[in-house]
Amino acid sequence: MSNKKKKKLTPVQQEYQAFQDQRETKRPVFKNCMKAFLTGGIICLIGQAIQTFYIYFFDFTDQTAGNPTVATLIFISMLFTGFGVYDRIAQFGGAGSAVPVTGFGNAVISAAIEHRTEGFVLGVGGNMFKLAGSVILFGVFSAFVIATIKTILITWGGL
Amino acid sequence: MDSVKNQSTSITNINAKKSINQTTANQAKELVIKRDDVTGVRGVNTNKELLIAIMVPQMDRFQLKAIEKSVKEELTKEYPDYKVQVSTDQKMFLELDILERKLEKGKTGEKELKKELGNIKSLMKEEA
């Protein structure tokens, strides 16, 4: 609560605020950060292993191996979401499981599962992209803007 | 098929051996490995081309493009007769490693070598 608001409170309220601050369980920020770091790191380690696998056993280079790796990771996270395992991982890892691309797969599938009872078209179809749709839209739109800037720079700026 | 043919006719055999002479690649490898920012080199040459793949240690990878360029310049200066291609790609390193081992066994003919090199080069051209 900001200082401005605090001044408006009555003495009793201020007293209560102090009491509450004392009793409130402190958030273990550092511990959470470490958990998120470890979880995200392990997910990325698995991703790196998949990428190396694609480079060694298929015709992918460092440049092109990224696409199948992302697809595989999203597929795995979708399976895990369906089986209810990803929820447990997310509870432990927090942002560490939401920031990598697996969190994106989880956002799509969990929304689809949640609205399954409302029917396949209006339920699953209409709600699947409620969470992840903005991510896709933002990605596509910013890619469009960057591509436009690049094209203008190359054709007119002579880069 | 080719290798069998090469073994049966002696003239083709000699020609094949001459054309897949790897001394240039070997010299180039020794030259490149002297650099501090290169930990591994694989390379193969034909009579016109020289393909080199280098491995760069972790912290030097920030200058990956610059290292690739400077190695290429160095090799082009050293071997002006060859069309030099340098790559830092892991896949290129791997493929050239396999090709080198095949050449060492002496089972690869000129045609096969050119075909393999063509495959590797077309792989490198692909973009994400």
mmCIF file of N, CA and C in Angstrom, chain A residues 52 54-64 67, chain B residues 61 88-92 94-95 123-124 126-128:
data_model
loop_
_atom_site.group_PDB
_atom_site.id
_atom_site.type_symbol
_atom_site.label_atom_id
_atom_site.label_comp_id
_atom_site.label_asym_id
_atom_site.label_seq_id
_atom_site.Cartn_x
_atom_site.Cartn_y
_atom_site.Cartn_z
ATOM 1 N N THR A 52 20.056 -31.467 -30.424
ATOM 2 C CA THR A 52 21.255 -32.223 -30.796
ATOM 3 C C THR A 52 20.874 -33.534 -31.474
ATOM 4 N N TYR A 54 18.214 -34.047 -33.277
ATOM 5 C CA TYR A 54 17.803 -33.759 -34.658
ATOM 6 C C TYR A 54 19.003 -33.475 -35.552
ATOM 7 N N ILE A 55 20.014 -32.801 -35.002
ATOM 8 C CA ILE A 55 21.198 -32.495 -35.815
ATOM 9 C C ILE A 55 21.951 -33.777 -36.162
ATOM 10 N N TYR A 56 22.055 -34.696 -35.185
ATOM 11 C CA TYR A 56 22.852 -35.891 -35.404
ATOM 12 C C TYR A 56 22.156 -36.901 -36.298
ATOM 13 N N PHE A 57 20.855 -37.090 -36.110
ATOM 14 C CA PHE A 57 20.190 -38.199 -36.797
ATOM 15 C C PHE A 57 19.329 -37.775 -37.979
ATOM 16 N N PHE A 58 19.085 -36.487 -38.165
ATOM 17 C CA PHE A 58 18.320 -36.034 -39.319
ATOM 18 C C PHE A 58 19.112 -34.967 -40.059
ATOM 19 N N ASP A 59 18.589 -34.560 -41.221
ATOM 20 C CA ASP A 59 19.297 -33.557 -42.024
ATOM 21 C C ASP A 59 18.959 -32.148 -41.569
ATOM 22 N N PHE A 60 19.253 -31.826 -40.313
ATOM 23 C CA PHE A 60 19.024 -30.466 -39.850
ATOM 24 C C PHE A 60 20.353 -29.839 -39.455
ATOM 25 N N THR A 61 20.493 -28.547 -39.745
ATOM 26 C CA THR A 61 21.694 -27.833 -39.332
ATOM 27 C C THR A 61 21.394 -27.057 -38.049
ATOM 28 N N ASP A 62 22.394 -26.352 -37.539
ATOM 29 C CA ASP A 62 22.178 -25.512 -36.364
ATOM 30 C C ASP A 62 21.039 -24.529 -36.595
ATOM 31 N N GLN A 63 20.981 -24.028 -37.852
ATOM 32 C CA GLN A 63 19.977 -23.014 -38.186
ATOM 33 C C GLN A 63 18.569 -23.605 -38.221
ATOM 34 N N THR A 64 18.435 -24.781 -38.855
ATOM 35 C CA THR A 64 17.095 -25.294 -39.132
ATOM 36 C C THR A 64 16.565 -26.235 -38.057
ATOM 37 N N ASN A 67 13.130 -25.402 -35.509
ATOM 38 C CA ASN A 67 11.699 -25.615 -35.768
ATOM 39 C C ASN A 67 11.184 -26.954 -35.255
ATOM 40 N N ARG B 61 32.064 -17.757 -28.817
ATOM 41 C CA ARG B 61 30.959 -17.887 -29.768
ATOM 42 C C ARG B 61 30.221 -16.565 -29.983
ATOM 43 N N THR B 88 30.778 -22.649 -39.191
ATOM 44 C CA THR B 88 30.891 -22.944 -37.766
ATOM 45 C C THR B 88 29.778 -23.878 -37.336
ATOM 46 N N ASP B 89 29.027 -24.375 -38.306
ATOM 47 C CA ASP B 89 27.845 -25.170 -38.001
ATOM 48 C C ASP B 89 28.220 -26.556 -37.488
ATOM 49 N N GLN B 90 27.475 -26.986 -36.474
ATOM 50 C CA GLN B 90 27.720 -28.291 -35.862
ATOM 51 C C GLN B 90 27.486 -29.417 -36.868
ATOM 52 N N LYS B 91 26.446 -29.236 -37.694
ATOM 53 C CA LYS B 91 26.088 -30.280 -38.661
ATOM 54 C C LYS B 91 27.188 -30.454 -39.702
ATOM 55 N N MET B 92 27.748 -29.337 -40.131
ATOM 56 C CA MET B 92 28.818 -29.374 -41.131
ATOM 57 C C MET B 92 30.026 -30.112 -40.568
ATOM 58 N N LEU B 94 30.057 -32.348 -38.278
ATOM 59 C CA LEU B 94 29.697 -33.771 -38.177
ATOM 60 C C LEU B 94 29.817 -34.468 -39.523
ATOM 61 N N GLU B 95 29.230 -33.850 -40.552
ATOM 62 C CA GLU B 95 29.217 -34.469 -41.880
ATOM 63 C C GLU B 95 30.623 -34.580 -42.448
ATOM 64 N N LEU B 123 22.779 -28.482 -47.769
ATOM 65 C CA LEU B 123 22.296 -28.423 -46.383
ATOM 66 C C LEU B 123 22.600 -27.061 -45.776
ATOM 67 N N MET B 124 23.808 -26.553 -46.062
ATOM 68 C CA MET B 124 24.235 -25.285 -45.473
ATOM 69 C C MET B 124 23.423 -24.109 -46.007
ATOM 70 N N GLU B 126 20.264 -23.997 -46.640
ATOM 71 C CA GLU B 126 18.933 -23.883 -46.051
ATOM 72 C C GLU B 126 18.922 -22.896 -44.889
ATOM 73 N N GLU B 127 17.834 -22.146 -44.845
ATOM 74 C CA GLU B 127 17.735 -21.189 -43.745
ATOM 75 C C GLU B 127 16.490 -21.458 -42.920
ATOM 76 N N ALA B 128 16.551 -21.051 -41.691
ATOM 77 C CA ALA B 128 15.426 -21.318 -40.783
ATOM 78 C C ALA B 128 14.220 -20.474 -41.156
#
